[in-house]
Amino acid sequence: MTSLTKKVLAAAAGAVVIAGLATAPAAQAAPKSGLKIAVIPKAVNIGYFKGWNDGAQKACKELKAAKCDYIGPTQATGPAQLKFINQAIQQKYNAIVLSAADQNALAPALKKAKAAGICVVTSDADVADTTTRAASVLPASAQRIGEAEVDWIAQEIGGKGKVAILSAAATAANQNAWIDFMKAYLPKKYPNIQLVGVYYGDDDATKSAQQYNQILTEHPDIAGIISPTTVGIRAAAQEKKSKGGTVAITGLGLPSEMKDYVLGGQVTKFGLWNPIDLGYVGTYAAAECASSGNKVPKSFKAGSKTYTQGANGVIFLGDPATFDKSNITKFAAIY
Amino acid sequence: MSRGAFRLSWDKSILLLLILLVLFGGMNNEYFATGDNVNFILGDISEIMLIAFPMALLIIVKEIDLSVASSLTLASALCGVTWQATGSIWVAVLAGIMTGVACGLLNGLLVTRLGLSSLAVTIGTLALYRGLCYVALGDTPIADFPTEFTDLGYTPIAGTFLPWVVVPMVVAGIVFWYVLHGTRFGRWLFAIGQGDEAAEFSGIPVLRVKLWLFILTGLMCGIAGIGYTVRFASSSPDGALGFELLVIAAVLFGGVAIAGGVGTIWGVIAAVLIWGFSQSYLQLIGWDANALVIVSGVLLLLSVTIPRLLGALRESVAQRTFRPKGTEGAPPPPGEGVAEHSPAGAGHDQGSHRG
Amino acid sequence: MSGGLSRVARLREVPVLSALIVLLLLTAILNPAFRGGEGLKAILIESALIAFLAAGQANLIIMRHIDLSVSSTAGLVSFLIGNTSMNNMGISVPQSLMIAVAVGAAVGIVNGALVAYLKLPSLVVTIGTLYLVRGIFNYLAGGVTVTADALPGWVAAIGSGSILGVPDLFVIALILCVLMTIVQTSTRWGRDLYAIGSNPPAAARVGIPVAHREFAAFVLNGIIAGLAGMLLLFRFSFADATAGLGIELYVVAACVIGGVAIAGGVGTAMGALIGAVLLQAITFALGALGVSQFWQQAVAGALLVLAIAFDRIVALRSTQRINRLAEAPV
């Protein structure tokens, strides 16, 4: 295959570039084919992870993996994911690509997987104990994501007024990290914006809609809502659509789910990274790891791009893309 | 009648089913009957098993506790908070267990002193205890437990493949088996299950017994909460979601009648093990998570339907004094599959729900 | 006899209704933002679905039965209607009603047949169908999400519309609860339910067809759960595999708070509706009073327990009073 030789050449070139930086094996070969890879989302029933899995499947195809099974629980909790990590251990998969639903609860299971010689790469959501996984593929640093969302809302409400955050579960690690940076950034950059509170919709449409109404009941003069979760922003947009109102809504949403609200004028601008890329690069990292002695090389290629690990084995894919009337239709067709 | 040669009750049937399942699974899937997988299954069912024991006793006396998952999580939360406050894991474990006891005590007092329906009360305390988990932990789960503590969650007992949680499970199994089937207290429970008033007249302190059962349930939730903390190396306010229905489903599948007065501990043990082993087997042969949920539902429905149908069959047989070629439903025994009694549902028309 | 019965019904609803009014007044006094009426409207919208489901559930609890499978049924219907609309570029009202009634009746017939004719305990049967239907639903849904743009206009119109300032969804729930209460208190069928719940063997002895009544009530509850799936879709203009998850215990809680005692034989659908509104009002009031997010659930739980205890005490008193009334002429 020409693409394979190209990949080998490119990988070799990449290895030359970073040879001086890292102790990565100098003659970096393309990842092995015929690997057994388990792709474990937070929950199989969430639309976002369909895109994530599409990326993983695409990578598996290119990598000629023997197995690329999308397995996971119906409820997005760490304990529910445990069964599937065990399944991967028992069935002697070579690698696991995991979006961790709980940053702590999986640590014992991941230690077990490591002991069994399985490469674990987290993608989309990381675990707290970074020694329990080989690498992590994340969209962007928590600081950049948090601050970007604040910038979006500030832009819409003209830099002043009351703002609330409609988050996922109170214990959602990603969201909490972003919110911490939002809280630090707001008074520094936008002293005239007042954060009135963080509300938790538990990534449940019903609860998120209730929380939206709770925000409006408690603060009728609210200017904007940041919802850093796809379920929350969609519920908020739907509530605004059905009840009217002027509150500005932004945050992280799935273009396919938000198209109607952007075209309908309920939401002007929101953002998200591409879940397909996360799954794709995560799967490449996992395959690299399983091919080179249970370590992800410092730098590796996925498709046409080269990715390099940063501190703690984290690979950032870049800032979230933003969506508005001009591009929503195009992206809604993709994810 | 030679029917007496082989009498098969529901709890014996599922014990047989369990053995068949393990044999069948072991022969058909290379990953299933390995020490490592059994280790995982035993850990995975441990909380359900620990709480299923006292739940069985509660259901035998026609009460129920829906707050168990919240109690478990609150015990785990208080264990974590105490660990952070005192730095002593022993104090933390004790605090967790005592939290469970307190939860059970409150349920018991509300039910026995105010005469409230336990189903209603424990729907309320389900929300209350879960809420207190958030009060205790806020948005930050506690995960800095000492590694010697959390290692117990995945390292087997030295020299075996068994996880450490087997120890409380086996101890609790023996104690509950003895209490229910070997003591006067146990006989009281069955008597209460047959009818509160009659039990009262025969001198059984019905309310006091029920109060103790709720406290016992709390205690086991506390112990299970510690196990949960160890297995997941953290205390989080959103743990064990939906466990309450799983526990109740397992107990009922084990042949404990929701109408009260009927049940065995080994039926419960077999039921929990069947649930754990069958889920693992189906998962290993490639069934997805949704199919596993369907299986849980079907198992539960069959557990009440089969004994009922067999009971009806036996009745009609008894009337005609005619021996059937008993091949209908249930695990095929070597002889005739005839149910001894149909536990669940027997009291349906005698006021099956608690009041 | 029926006069005494409706008196009990009325008595049991008064304390809940007064608690609700006191709570709303208190909140309005303490938080000016709550006075605008928007808060009340939000409470009514959120309680509509639970109240709607409670109307059917009340019939069962009156007979000492329970149906926990309603959340799965409602979720499945909401997804099926949404998904059909997504695949066929829209769906009509009759088509949607057909799906709702067919799926709801199917689940109701299974529950009803097992409980009424095989004499199986309803708690076990309906936990079983709860898992079974949820499993089938999730299997069908997978990761598919039905979004607002895939739904016909009438769905959103009902979901966001209001009549004289009262949200459509609540009007629908109110109509069902009023009708159900009339059926419960003023028809032979309804009064049979109370007789069965008060004393099942006695009901059978006086010639009430207990099994048929039970079966019918389960099928009716299944259909109501199916229709509730439509309400779920109206409310959120969205459906995925999580639709309706976990609402079954709220429905039971609404009934219990509203005076439909688990012990059977008492309560009405109207009581359950008030219970559902009170349950929501507690949540909103706590927020409006500035109770922290982390305390809200705990306080709501504590109030729930108090409400159950309070209702029990009031019920005991009224029973004593009725007993006295009943004894007087004798």
mmCIF file of C-alpha atoms in Angstrom, chain C residues 162-293:
data_model
loop_
_atom_site.group_PDB
_atom_site.id
_atom_site.type_symbol
_atom_site.label_atom_id
_atom_site.label_comp_id
_atom_site.label_asym_id
_atom_site.label_seq_id
_atom_site.Cartn_x
_atom_site.Cartn_y
_atom_site.Cartn_z
ATOM 1 C CA SER C 162 -50.584 28.430 26.951
ATOM 2 C CA ILE C 163 -54.283 29.008 27.517
ATOM 3 C CA LEU C 164 -55.168 32.116 29.551
ATOM 4 C CA GLY C 165 -51.619 32.162 30.826
ATOM 5 C CA VAL C 166 -51.709 28.542 31.957
ATOM 6 C CA PRO C 167 -49.212 26.338 30.095
ATOM 7 C CA ASP C 168 -50.828 23.879 27.677
ATOM 8 C CA LEU C 169 -49.001 20.973 29.234
ATOM 9 C CA PHE C 170 -50.488 21.696 32.622
ATOM 10 C CA VAL C 171 -53.956 22.154 31.141
ATOM 11 C CA ILE C 172 -53.674 18.694 29.592
ATOM 12 C CA ALA C 173 -52.606 17.184 32.908
ATOM 13 C CA LEU C 174 -55.337 19.065 34.753
ATOM 14 C CA ILE C 175 -58.046 17.834 32.381
ATOM 15 C CA LEU C 176 -56.906 14.245 32.780
ATOM 16 C CA CYS C 177 -56.745 14.522 36.564
ATOM 17 C CA VAL C 178 -60.210 16.100 36.793
ATOM 18 C CA LEU C 179 -61.716 13.430 34.534
ATOM 19 C CA MET C 180 -59.959 10.679 36.457
ATOM 20 C CA THR C 181 -61.160 12.060 39.770
ATOM 21 C CA ILE C 182 -64.738 12.076 38.495
ATOM 22 C CA VAL C 183 -64.314 8.481 37.366
ATOM 23 C CA GLN C 184 -62.795 7.527 40.703
ATOM 24 C CA THR C 185 -65.404 9.123 42.912
ATOM 25 C CA SER C 186 -68.586 9.020 40.848
ATOM 26 C CA THR C 187 -68.625 5.853 38.802
ATOM 27 C CA ARG C 188 -69.204 2.266 39.754
ATOM 28 C CA TRP C 189 -65.837 1.339 38.223
ATOM 29 C CA GLY C 190 -64.003 3.927 40.268
ATOM 30 C CA ARG C 191 -65.683 3.075 43.541
ATOM 31 C CA ASP C 192 -64.783 -0.566 42.974
ATOM 32 C CA LEU C 193 -61.135 0.424 43.020
ATOM 33 C CA TYR C 194 -61.473 1.853 46.540
ATOM 34 C CA ALA C 195 -63.363 -1.215 47.674
ATOM 35 C CA ILE C 196 -60.611 -3.466 46.325
ATOM 36 C CA GLY C 197 -57.935 -1.343 47.951
ATOM 37 C CA SER C 198 -59.673 -1.229 51.311
ATOM 38 C CA ASN C 199 -60.140 -4.967 51.547
ATOM 39 C CA PRO C 200 -59.457 -7.166 48.520
ATOM 40 C CA PRO C 201 -61.023 -10.414 49.800
ATOM 41 C CA ALA C 202 -64.142 -8.560 50.928
ATOM 42 C CA ALA C 203 -64.378 -6.840 47.546
ATOM 43 C CA ALA C 204 -64.293 -10.210 45.827
ATOM 44 C CA ARG C 205 -66.956 -11.548 48.182
ATOM 45 C CA VAL C 206 -69.394 -8.744 47.385
ATOM 46 C CA GLY C 207 -69.077 -9.611 43.715
ATOM 47 C CA ILE C 208 -66.606 -7.034 42.414
ATOM 48 C CA PRO C 209 -64.662 -8.543 39.502
ATOM 49 C CA VAL C 210 -61.307 -7.803 41.148
ATOM 50 C CA ALA C 211 -59.074 -9.235 38.425
ATOM 51 C CA HIS C 212 -60.910 -7.429 35.627
ATOM 52 C CA ARG C 213 -60.692 -4.119 37.485
ATOM 53 C CA GLU C 214 -56.990 -4.616 38.098
ATOM 54 C CA PHE C 215 -56.341 -5.541 34.500
ATOM 55 C CA ALA C 216 -58.270 -2.550 33.199
ATOM 56 C CA ALA C 217 -56.466 -0.159 35.544
ATOM 57 C CA PHE C 218 -53.059 -1.446 34.417
ATOM 58 C CA VAL C 219 -53.967 -1.141 30.732
ATOM 59 C CA LEU C 220 -55.319 2.354 31.342
ATOM 60 C CA ASN C 221 -52.143 3.290 33.192
ATOM 61 C CA GLY C 222 -50.065 1.905 30.328
ATOM 62 C CA ILE C 223 -51.985 4.049 27.832
ATOM 63 C CA ILE C 224 -51.570 7.102 30.070
ATOM 64 C CA ALA C 225 -47.834 6.372 30.245
ATOM 65 C CA GLY C 226 -47.780 6.148 26.445
ATOM 66 C CA LEU C 227 -49.554 9.481 26.122
ATOM 67 C CA ALA C 228 -47.157 10.901 28.712
ATOM 68 C CA GLY C 229 -44.452 10.060 26.187
ATOM 69 C CA MET C 230 -46.075 12.618 23.888
ATOM 70 C CA LEU C 231 -46.019 15.156 26.708
ATOM 71 C CA LEU C 232 -42.335 14.405 27.216
ATOM 72 C CA LEU C 233 -41.723 15.173 23.561
ATOM 73 C CA PHE C 234 -43.829 18.365 23.684
ATOM 74 C CA ARG C 235 -41.911 19.499 26.740
ATOM 75 C CA PHE C 236 -38.392 19.022 25.410
ATOM 76 C CA SER C 237 -38.729 18.849 21.600
ATOM 77 C CA PHE C 238 -35.963 16.326 21.897
ATOM 78 C CA ALA C 239 -35.603 12.617 22.491
ATOM 79 C CA ASP C 240 -32.769 10.200 23.019
ATOM 80 C CA ALA C 241 -32.124 7.015 24.966
ATOM 81 C CA THR C 242 -32.291 8.813 28.302
ATOM 82 C CA ALA C 243 -35.849 10.126 27.817
ATOM 83 C CA GLY C 244 -37.931 9.707 30.950
ATOM 84 C CA LEU C 245 -35.175 7.981 32.897
ATOM 85 C CA GLY C 246 -35.875 7.755 36.618
ATOM 86 C CA ILE C 247 -39.185 9.634 36.815
ATOM 87 C CA GLU C 248 -41.134 6.639 38.165
ATOM 88 C CA LEU C 249 -40.302 7.351 41.782
ATOM 89 C CA TYR C 250 -41.320 11.009 41.403
ATOM 90 C CA VAL C 251 -44.708 9.837 40.168
ATOM 91 C CA VAL C 252 -45.154 7.594 43.196
ATOM 92 C CA ALA C 253 -43.904 10.392 45.461
ATOM 93 C CA ALA C 254 -46.436 12.827 43.955
ATOM 94 C CA CYS C 255 -49.255 10.367 44.627
ATOM 95 C CA VAL C 256 -48.147 9.751 48.198
ATOM 96 C CA ILE C 257 -47.740 13.449 48.992
ATOM 97 C CA GLY C 258 -51.104 14.090 47.386
ATOM 98 C CA GLY C 259 -52.836 11.724 49.755
ATOM 99 C CA VAL C 260 -52.947 8.530 47.713
ATOM 100 C CA ALA C 261 -51.641 6.292 50.464
ATOM 101 C CA ILE C 262 -49.535 3.241 49.638
ATOM 102 C CA ALA C 263 -51.798 1.282 51.996
ATOM 103 C CA GLY C 264 -54.570 1.639 49.437
ATOM 104 C CA GLY C 265 -58.204 2.641 49.506
ATOM 105 C CA VAL C 266 -57.808 6.415 49.648
ATOM 106 C CA GLY C 267 -56.877 9.433 47.553
ATOM 107 C CA THR C 268 -57.771 10.871 44.154
ATOM 108 C CA ALA C 269 -56.031 11.916 40.950
ATOM 109 C CA MET C 270 -56.611 15.573 41.877
ATOM 110 C CA GLY C 271 -54.724 14.995 45.113
ATOM 111 C CA ALA C 272 -51.883 13.472 43.160
ATOM 112 C CA LEU C 273 -51.831 16.500 40.861
ATOM 113 C CA ILE C 274 -51.526 18.832 43.845
ATOM 114 C CA GLY C 275 -48.797 16.545 45.171
ATOM 115 C CA ALA C 276 -46.906 16.834 41.892
ATOM 116 C CA VAL C 277 -47.136 20.628 41.941
ATOM 117 C CA LEU C 278 -46.016 20.754 45.586
ATOM 118 C CA LEU C 279 -43.019 18.556 44.788
ATOM 119 C CA GLN C 280 -41.901 20.978 42.050
ATOM 120 C CA ALA C 281 -42.757 24.049 44.091
ATOM 121 C CA ILE C 282 -40.454 22.869 46.880
ATOM 122 C CA THR C 283 -37.529 22.660 44.459
ATOM 123 C CA PHE C 284 -38.211 26.070 42.952
ATOM 124 C CA ALA C 285 -38.882 27.726 46.281
ATOM 125 C CA LEU C 286 -35.600 26.489 47.712
ATOM 126 C CA GLY C 287 -33.747 28.006 44.787
ATOM 127 C CA ALA C 288 -35.700 31.245 44.976
ATOM 128 C CA LEU C 289 -34.958 31.443 48.693
ATOM 129 C CA GLY C 290 -31.263 31.205 47.968
ATOM 130 C CA VAL C 291 -30.671 27.722 49.372
ATOM 131 C CA SER C 292 -27.379 26.461 47.968
ATOM 132 C CA GLN C 293 -27.465 23.953 45.130
#
